PDB file of C-alpha atoms in Angstrom:
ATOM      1  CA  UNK A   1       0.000   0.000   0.000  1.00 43.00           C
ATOM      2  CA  UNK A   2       2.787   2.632   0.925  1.00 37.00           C
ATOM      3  CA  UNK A   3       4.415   1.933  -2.546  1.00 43.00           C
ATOM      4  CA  UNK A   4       0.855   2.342  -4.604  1.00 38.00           C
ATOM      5  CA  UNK A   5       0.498   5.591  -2.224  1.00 36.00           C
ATOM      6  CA  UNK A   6       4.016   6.660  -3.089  1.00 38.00           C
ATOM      7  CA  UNK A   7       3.879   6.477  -6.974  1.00 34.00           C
ATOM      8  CA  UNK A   8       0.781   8.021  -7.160  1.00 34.00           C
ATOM      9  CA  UNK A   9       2.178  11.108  -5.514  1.00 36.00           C
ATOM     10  CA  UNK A  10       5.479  10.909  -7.931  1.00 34.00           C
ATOM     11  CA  UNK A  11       3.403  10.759 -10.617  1.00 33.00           C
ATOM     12  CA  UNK A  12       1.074  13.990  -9.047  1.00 35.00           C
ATOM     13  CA  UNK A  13       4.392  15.680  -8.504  1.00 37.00           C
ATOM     14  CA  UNK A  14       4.839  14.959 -12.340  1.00 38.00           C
ATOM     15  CA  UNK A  15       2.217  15.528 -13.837  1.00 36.00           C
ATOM     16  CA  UNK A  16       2.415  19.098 -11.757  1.00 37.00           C
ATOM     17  CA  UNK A  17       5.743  19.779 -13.104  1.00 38.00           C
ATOM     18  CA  UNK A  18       4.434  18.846 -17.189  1.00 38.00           C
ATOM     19  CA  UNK A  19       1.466  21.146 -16.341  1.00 43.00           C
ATOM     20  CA  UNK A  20       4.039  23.932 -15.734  1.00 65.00           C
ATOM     21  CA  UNK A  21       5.898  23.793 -18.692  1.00 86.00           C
ATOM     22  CA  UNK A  22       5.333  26.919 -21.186  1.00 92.00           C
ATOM     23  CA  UNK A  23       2.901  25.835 -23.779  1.00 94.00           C
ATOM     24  CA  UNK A  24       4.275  24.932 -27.725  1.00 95.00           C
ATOM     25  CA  UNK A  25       2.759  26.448 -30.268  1.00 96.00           C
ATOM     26  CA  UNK A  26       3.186  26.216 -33.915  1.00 96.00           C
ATOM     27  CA  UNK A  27       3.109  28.860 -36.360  1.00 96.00           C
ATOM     28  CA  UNK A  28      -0.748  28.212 -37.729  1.00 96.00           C
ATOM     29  CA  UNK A  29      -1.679  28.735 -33.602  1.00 96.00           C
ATOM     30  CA  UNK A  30       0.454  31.277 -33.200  1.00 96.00           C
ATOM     31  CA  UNK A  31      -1.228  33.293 -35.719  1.00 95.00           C
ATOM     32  CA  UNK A  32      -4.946  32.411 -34.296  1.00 95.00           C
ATOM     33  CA  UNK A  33      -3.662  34.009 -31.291  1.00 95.00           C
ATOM     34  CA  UNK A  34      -2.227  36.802 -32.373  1.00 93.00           C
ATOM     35  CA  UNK A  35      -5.143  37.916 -34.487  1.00 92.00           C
ATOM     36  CA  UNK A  36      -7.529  37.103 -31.956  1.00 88.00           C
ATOM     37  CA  UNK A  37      -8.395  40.559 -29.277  1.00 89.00           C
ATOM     38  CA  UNK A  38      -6.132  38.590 -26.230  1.00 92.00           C
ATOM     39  CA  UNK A  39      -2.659  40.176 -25.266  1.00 96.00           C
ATOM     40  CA  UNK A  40       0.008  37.458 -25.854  1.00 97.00           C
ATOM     41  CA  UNK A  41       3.452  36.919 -24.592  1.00 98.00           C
ATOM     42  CA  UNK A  42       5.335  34.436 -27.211  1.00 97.00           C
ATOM     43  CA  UNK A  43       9.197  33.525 -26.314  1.00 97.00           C
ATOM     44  CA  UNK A  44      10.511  32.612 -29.715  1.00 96.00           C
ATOM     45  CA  UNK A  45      12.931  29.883 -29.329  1.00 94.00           C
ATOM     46  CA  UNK A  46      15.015  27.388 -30.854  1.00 93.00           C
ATOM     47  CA  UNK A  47      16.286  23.670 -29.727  1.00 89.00           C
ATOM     48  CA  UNK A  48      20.118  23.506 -28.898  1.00 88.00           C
ATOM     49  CA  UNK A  49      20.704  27.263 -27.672  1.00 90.00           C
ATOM     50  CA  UNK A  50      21.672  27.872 -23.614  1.00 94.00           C
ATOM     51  CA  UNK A  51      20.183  31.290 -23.688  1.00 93.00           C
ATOM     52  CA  UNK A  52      16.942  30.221 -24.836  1.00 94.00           C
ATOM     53  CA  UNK A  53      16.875  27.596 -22.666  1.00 95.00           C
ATOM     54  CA  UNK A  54      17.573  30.538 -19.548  1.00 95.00           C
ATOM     55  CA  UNK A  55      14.750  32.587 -21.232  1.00 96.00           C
ATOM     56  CA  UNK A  56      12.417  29.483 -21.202  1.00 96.00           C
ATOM     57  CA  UNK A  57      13.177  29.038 -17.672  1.00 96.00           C
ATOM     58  CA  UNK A  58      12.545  32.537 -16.339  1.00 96.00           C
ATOM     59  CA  UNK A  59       9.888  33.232 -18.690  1.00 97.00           C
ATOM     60  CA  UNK A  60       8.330  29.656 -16.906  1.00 97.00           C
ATOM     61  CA  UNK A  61       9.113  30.769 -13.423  1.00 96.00           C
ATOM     62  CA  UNK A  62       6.972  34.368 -13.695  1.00 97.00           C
ATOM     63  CA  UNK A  63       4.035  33.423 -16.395  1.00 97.00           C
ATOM     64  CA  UNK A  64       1.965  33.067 -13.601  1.00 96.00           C
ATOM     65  CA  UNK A  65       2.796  36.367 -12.729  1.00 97.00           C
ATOM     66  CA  UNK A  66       2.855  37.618 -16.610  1.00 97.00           C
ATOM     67  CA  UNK A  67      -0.913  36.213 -17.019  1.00 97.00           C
ATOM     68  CA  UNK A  68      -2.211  37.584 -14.105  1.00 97.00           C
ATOM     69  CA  UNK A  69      -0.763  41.342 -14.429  1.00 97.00           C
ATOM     70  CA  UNK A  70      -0.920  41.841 -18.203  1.00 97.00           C
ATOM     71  CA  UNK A  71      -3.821  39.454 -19.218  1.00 96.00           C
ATOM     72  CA  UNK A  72      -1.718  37.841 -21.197  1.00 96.00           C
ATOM     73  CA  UNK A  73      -1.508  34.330 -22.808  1.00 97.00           C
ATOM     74  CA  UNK A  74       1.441  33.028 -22.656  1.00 97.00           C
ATOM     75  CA  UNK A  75       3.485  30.626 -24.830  1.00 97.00           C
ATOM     76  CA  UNK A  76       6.520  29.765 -26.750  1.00 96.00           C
ATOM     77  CA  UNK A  77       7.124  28.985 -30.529  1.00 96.00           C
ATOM     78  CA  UNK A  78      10.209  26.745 -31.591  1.00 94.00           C
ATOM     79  CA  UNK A  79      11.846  27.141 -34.508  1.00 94.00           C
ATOM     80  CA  UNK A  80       9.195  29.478 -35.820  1.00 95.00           C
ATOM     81  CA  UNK A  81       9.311  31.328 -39.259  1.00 93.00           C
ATOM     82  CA  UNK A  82       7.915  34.115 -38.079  1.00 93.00           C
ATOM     83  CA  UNK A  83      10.498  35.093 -35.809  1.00 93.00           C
ATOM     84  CA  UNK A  84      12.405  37.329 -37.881  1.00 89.00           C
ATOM     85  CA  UNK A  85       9.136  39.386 -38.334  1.00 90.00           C
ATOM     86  CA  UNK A  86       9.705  40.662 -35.033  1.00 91.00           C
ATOM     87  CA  UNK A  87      13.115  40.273 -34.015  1.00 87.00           C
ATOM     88  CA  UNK A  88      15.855  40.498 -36.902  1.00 81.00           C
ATOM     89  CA  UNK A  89      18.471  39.437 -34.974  1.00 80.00           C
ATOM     90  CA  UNK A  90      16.361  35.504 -34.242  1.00 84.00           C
ATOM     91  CA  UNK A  91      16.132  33.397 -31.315  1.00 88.00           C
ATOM     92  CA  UNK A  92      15.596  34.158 -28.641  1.00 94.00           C
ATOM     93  CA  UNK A  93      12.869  36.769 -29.128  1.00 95.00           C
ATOM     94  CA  UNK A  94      10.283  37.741 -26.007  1.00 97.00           C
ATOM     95  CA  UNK A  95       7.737  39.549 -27.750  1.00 97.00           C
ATOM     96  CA  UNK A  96       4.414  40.840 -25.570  1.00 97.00           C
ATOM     97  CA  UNK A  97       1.349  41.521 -27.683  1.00 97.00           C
ATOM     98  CA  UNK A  98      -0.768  44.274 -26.814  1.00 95.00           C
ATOM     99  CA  UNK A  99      -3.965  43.356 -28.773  1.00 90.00           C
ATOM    100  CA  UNK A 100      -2.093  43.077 -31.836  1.00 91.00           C
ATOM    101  CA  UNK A 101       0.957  45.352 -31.345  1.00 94.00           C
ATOM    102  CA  UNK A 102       4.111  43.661 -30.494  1.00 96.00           C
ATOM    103  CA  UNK A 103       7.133  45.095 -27.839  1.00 97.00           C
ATOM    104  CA  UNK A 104      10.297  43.045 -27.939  1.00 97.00           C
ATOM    105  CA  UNK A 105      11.417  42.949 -24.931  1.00 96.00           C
ATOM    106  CA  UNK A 106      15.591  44.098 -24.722  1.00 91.00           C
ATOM    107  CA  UNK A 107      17.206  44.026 -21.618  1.00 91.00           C
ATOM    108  CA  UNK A 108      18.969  41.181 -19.082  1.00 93.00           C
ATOM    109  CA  UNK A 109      17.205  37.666 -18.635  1.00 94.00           C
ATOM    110  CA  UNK A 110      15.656  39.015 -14.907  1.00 95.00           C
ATOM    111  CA  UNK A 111      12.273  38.451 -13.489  1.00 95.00           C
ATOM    112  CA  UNK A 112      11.847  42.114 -12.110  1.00 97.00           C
ATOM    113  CA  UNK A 113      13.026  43.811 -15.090  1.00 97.00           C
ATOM    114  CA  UNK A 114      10.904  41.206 -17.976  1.00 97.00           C
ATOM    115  CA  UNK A 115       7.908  41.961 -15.222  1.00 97.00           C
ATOM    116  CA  UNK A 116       8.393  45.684 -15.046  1.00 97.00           C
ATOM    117  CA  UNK A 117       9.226  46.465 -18.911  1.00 97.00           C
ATOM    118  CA  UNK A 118       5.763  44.696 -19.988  1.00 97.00           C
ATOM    119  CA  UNK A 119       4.007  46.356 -17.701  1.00 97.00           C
ATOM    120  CA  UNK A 120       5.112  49.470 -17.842  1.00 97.00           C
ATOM    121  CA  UNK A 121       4.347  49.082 -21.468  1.00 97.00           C
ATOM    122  CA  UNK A 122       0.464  47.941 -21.660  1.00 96.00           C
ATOM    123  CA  UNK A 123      -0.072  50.674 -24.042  1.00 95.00           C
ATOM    124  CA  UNK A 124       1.850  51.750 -27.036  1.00 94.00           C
ATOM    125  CA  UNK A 125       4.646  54.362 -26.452  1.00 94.00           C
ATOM    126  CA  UNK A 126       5.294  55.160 -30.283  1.00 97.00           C
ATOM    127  CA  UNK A 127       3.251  58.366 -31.834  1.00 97.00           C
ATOM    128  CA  UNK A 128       1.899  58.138 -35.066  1.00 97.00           C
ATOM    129  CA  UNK A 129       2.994  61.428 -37.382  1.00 97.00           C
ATOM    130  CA  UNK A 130       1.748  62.596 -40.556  1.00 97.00           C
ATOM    131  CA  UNK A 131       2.206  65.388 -42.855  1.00 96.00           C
ATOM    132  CA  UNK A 132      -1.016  66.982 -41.392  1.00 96.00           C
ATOM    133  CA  UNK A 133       0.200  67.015 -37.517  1.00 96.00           C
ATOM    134  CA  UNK A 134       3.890  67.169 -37.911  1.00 96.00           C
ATOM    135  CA  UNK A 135       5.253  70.819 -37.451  1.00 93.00           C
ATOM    136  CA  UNK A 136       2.042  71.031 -35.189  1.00 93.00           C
ATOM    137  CA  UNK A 137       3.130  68.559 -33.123  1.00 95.00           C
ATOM    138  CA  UNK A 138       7.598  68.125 -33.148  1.00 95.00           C
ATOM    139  CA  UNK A 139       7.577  72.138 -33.784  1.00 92.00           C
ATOM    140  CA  UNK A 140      11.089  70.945 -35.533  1.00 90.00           C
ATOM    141  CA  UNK A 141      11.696  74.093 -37.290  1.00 83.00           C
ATOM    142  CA  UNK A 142      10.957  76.534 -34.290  1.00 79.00           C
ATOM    143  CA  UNK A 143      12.889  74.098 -31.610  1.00 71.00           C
ATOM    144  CA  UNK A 144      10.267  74.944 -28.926  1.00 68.00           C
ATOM    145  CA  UNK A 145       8.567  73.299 -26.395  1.00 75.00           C
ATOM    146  CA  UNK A 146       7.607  69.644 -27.639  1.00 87.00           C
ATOM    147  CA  UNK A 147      10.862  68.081 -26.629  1.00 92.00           C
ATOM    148  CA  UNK A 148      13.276  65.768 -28.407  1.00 95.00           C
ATOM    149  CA  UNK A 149      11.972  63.590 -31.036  1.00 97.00           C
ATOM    150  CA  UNK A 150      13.447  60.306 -32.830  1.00 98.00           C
ATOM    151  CA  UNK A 151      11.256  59.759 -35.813  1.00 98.00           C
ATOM    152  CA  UNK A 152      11.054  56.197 -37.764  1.00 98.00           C
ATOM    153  CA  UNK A 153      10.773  56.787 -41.496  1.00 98.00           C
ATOM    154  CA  UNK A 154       9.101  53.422 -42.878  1.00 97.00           C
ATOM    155  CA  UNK A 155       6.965  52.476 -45.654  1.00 95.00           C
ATOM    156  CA  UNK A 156       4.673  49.281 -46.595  1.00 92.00           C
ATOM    157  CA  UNK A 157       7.040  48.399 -49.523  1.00 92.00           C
ATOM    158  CA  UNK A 158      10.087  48.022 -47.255  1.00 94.00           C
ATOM    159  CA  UNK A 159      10.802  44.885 -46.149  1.00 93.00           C
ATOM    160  CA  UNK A 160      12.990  45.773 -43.545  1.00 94.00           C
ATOM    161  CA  UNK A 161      10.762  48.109 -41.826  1.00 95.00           C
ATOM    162  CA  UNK A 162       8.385  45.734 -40.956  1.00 92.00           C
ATOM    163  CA  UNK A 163      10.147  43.668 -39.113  1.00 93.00           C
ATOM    164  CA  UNK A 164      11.873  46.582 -37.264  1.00 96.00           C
ATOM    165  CA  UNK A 165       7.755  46.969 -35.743  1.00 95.00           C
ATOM    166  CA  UNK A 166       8.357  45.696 -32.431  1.00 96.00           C
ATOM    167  CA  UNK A 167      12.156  46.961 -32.085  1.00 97.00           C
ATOM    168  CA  UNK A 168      10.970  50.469 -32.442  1.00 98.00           C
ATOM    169  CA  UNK A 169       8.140  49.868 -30.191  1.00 97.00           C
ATOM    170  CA  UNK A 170      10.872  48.685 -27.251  1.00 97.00           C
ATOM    171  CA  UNK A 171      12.673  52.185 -27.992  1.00 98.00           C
ATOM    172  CA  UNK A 172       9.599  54.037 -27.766  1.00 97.00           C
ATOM    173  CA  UNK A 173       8.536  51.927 -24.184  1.00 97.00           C
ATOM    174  CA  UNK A 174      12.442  52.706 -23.138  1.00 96.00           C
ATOM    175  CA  UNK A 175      12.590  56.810 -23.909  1.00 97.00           C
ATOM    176  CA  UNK A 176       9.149  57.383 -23.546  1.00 95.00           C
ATOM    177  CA  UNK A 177       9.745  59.529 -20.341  1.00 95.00           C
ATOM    178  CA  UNK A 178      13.138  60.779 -22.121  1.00 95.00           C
ATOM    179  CA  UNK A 179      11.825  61.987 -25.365  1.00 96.00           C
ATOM    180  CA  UNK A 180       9.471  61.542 -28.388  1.00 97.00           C
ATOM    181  CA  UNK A 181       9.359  58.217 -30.462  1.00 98.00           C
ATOM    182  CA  UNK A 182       7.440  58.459 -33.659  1.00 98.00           C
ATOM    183  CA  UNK A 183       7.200  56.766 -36.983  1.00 97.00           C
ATOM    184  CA  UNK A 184       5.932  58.010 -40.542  1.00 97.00           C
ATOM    185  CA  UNK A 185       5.179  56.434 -43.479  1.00 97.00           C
ATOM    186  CA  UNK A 186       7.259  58.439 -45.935  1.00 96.00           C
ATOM    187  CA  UNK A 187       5.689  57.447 -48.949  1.00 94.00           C
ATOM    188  CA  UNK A 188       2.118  57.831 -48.316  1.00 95.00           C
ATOM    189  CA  UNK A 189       1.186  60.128 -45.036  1.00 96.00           C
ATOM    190  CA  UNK A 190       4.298  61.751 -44.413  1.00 95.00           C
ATOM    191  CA  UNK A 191       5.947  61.870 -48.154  1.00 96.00           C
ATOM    192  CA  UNK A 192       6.186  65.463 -48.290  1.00 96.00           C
ATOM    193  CA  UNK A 193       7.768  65.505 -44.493  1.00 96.00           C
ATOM    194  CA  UNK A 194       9.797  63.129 -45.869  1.00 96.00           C
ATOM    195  CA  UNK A 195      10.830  64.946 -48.831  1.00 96.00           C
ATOM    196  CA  UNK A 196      11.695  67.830 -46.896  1.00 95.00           C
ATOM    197  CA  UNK A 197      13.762  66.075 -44.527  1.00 96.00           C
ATOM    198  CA  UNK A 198      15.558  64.593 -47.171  1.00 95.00           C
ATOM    199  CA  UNK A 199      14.433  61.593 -46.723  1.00 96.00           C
ATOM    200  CA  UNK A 200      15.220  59.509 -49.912  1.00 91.00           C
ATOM    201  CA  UNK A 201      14.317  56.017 -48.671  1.00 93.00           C
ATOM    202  CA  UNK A 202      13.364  53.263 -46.040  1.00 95.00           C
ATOM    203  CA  UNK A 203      14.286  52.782 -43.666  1.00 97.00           C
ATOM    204  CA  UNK A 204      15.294  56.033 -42.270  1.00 97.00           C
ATOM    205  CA  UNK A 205      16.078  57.583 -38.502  1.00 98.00           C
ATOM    206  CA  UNK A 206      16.233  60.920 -37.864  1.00 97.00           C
ATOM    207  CA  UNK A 207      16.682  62.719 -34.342  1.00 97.00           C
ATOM    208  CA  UNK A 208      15.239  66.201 -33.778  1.00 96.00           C
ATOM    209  CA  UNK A 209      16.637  68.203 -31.132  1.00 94.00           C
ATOM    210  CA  UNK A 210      16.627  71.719 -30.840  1.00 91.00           C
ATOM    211  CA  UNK A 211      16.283  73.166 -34.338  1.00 91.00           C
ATOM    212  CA  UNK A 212      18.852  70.796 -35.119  1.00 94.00           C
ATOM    213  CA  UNK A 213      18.379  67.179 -36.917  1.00 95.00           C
ATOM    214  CA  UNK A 214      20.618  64.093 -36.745  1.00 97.00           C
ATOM    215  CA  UNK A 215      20.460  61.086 -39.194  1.00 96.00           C
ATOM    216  CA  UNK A 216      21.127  57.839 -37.524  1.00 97.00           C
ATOM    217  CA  UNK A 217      23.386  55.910 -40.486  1.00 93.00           C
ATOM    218  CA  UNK A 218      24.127  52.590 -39.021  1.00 94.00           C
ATOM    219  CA  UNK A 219      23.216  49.740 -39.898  1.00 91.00           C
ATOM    220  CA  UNK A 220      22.199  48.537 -36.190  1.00 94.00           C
ATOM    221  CA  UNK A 221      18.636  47.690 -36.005  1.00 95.00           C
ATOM    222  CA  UNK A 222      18.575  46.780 -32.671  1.00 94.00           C
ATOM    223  CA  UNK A 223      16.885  48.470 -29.441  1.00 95.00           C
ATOM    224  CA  UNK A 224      20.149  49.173 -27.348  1.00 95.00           C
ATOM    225  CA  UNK A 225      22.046  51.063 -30.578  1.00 96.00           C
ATOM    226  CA  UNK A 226      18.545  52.922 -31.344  1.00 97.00           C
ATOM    227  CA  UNK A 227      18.422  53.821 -27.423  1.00 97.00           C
ATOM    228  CA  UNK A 228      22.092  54.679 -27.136  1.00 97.00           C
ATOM    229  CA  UNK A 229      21.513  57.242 -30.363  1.00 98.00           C
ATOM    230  CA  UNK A 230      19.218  59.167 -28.655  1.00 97.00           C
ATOM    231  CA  UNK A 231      20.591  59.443 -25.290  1.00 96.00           C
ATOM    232  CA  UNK A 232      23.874  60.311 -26.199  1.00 94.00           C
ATOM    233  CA  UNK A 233      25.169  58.763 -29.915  1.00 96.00           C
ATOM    234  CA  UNK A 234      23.860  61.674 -31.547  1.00 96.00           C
ATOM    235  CA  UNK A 235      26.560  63.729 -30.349  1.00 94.00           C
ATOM    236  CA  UNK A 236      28.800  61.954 -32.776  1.00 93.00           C
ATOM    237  CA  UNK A 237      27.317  62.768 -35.951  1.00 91.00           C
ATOM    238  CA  UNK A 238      26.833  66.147 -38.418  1.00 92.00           C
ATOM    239  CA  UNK A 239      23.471  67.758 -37.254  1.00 94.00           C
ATOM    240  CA  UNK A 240      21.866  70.190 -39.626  1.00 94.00           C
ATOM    241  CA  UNK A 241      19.508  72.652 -39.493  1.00 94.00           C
ATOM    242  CA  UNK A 242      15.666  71.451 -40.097  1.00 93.00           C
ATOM    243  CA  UNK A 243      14.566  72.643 -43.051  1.00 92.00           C
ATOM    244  CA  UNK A 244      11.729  75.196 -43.130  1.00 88.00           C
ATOM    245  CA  UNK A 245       8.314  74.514 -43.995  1.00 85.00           C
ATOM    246  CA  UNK A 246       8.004  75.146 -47.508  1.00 75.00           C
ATOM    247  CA  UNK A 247       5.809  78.310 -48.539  1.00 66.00           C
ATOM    248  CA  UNK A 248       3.166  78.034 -51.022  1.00 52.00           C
ATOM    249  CA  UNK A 249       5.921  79.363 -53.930  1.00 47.00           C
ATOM    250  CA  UNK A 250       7.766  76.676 -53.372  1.00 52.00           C
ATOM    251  CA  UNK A 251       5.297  74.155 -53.495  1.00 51.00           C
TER     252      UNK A 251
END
């Protein structure tokens, strides 16, 4: 009797331990969820890699806590081909949801800081401009009052750009209380800001500060070179004088 009784607890204690292993999903059930009106965390991962076996592990220990303070489903995709949609740089990718709109999480593999970052972030930190709101709002000609802004030129033809969705998302949740994070789509709603700016394809960064703008030319799409530009990295390169709005002559 004390054996029965003592395999029937292992195998509780088991099945316990299976129960608290982050959900698999593939790419076809990844998608249901992430059209669907839930919030979703998804830790991208692939099989032989030690630091996506640490994220799997910390992302395991706090989902409780990730589900219950963000409202959040929470799973992991292996090997996934969508991946690089949100992450260029691959496995491993934490990437929260908000109804749709992804944040990549960037930062050290700590509970606190994962916890803290998401929700800090349960609404989107990156303005929308256009031509119709943009002098209104940046005031990038006068340098007044608006603050510092680092704008994301993108358009729907450019590859590139949208899969840089989510990493300019985690520099607007990062700088948010720093500065302005925007993005424009400089072929349709902001081609003539665009033009102005001298702004001749996508992707394109530029930094307004102070009358004064800065074009970010690396080729470093990630958060921490984007976030490093605007704190301090813009020091480093040519600024130039924003151009001024053009008068109805010149248009």
């Amino acid at each position: 009797m004390l054996h029965i009784v003592s395999v029937v607890i292992i195998a509780l204690s088991l099945g316990c331990a299976v129960g608290q292993d982050l959900r698999r999903v593939d790419d076809t059930e990844l998608i249901q969820l992430l059209t669907g009106s839930s919030n979703v965390v998804v830790l991208f991962n692939k099989n032989n890699c030690q630091r996506c076996v640490e994220y799997e592990n910390m992302v395991t220990k706090i989902r409780a806590q990730l589900e219950e303070t963000l409202s959040a489903i929470v799973v992991q995709s292996v090997d996934s081909n969508l991946v690089s949609i949100y992450d260029p740089s691959k496995e491993p990718a934490l990437v929260f949801f908000r109804r749709g709109i992804p944040i990549l999480y960037h930062g050290e593999i700590n509970d606190d800081e994962i916890l803290d970052f998401f929700n800090d972030n349960l609404e989107p930190a990156v303005k929308e401009l256009s031509d119709d709101n943009f002098e209104h709002l940046t005031q990038a000609s006068s340098g007044a009052t608006t603050g510092d802004w680092f704008i994301f030129f993108s358009s729907a033809e450019c590859t590139v750009c949208q899969r840089l969705y989510a990493v300019w998302e985690s520099v607007g949740g990062k700088l948010k209380r720093k500065l302005n994070i925007a993005r424009m789509n400089s072929l349709e709603s902001g081609i003539s800001t665009a033009t102005r700016l001298g702004v001749l394809e996508a992707p394109a960064f530029i930094f307004l500060r102070q009358g004064k703008m800065y074009k970010y030319s690396a080729k470093q799409y990630s958060p921490e070179a984007f976030v490093q530009f605007a704190e301090k990295g813009y020091t480093q390169s040519h600024p130039q004088p924003v151009p001024a709005i053009p008068s109805a002559v010149d248009l």
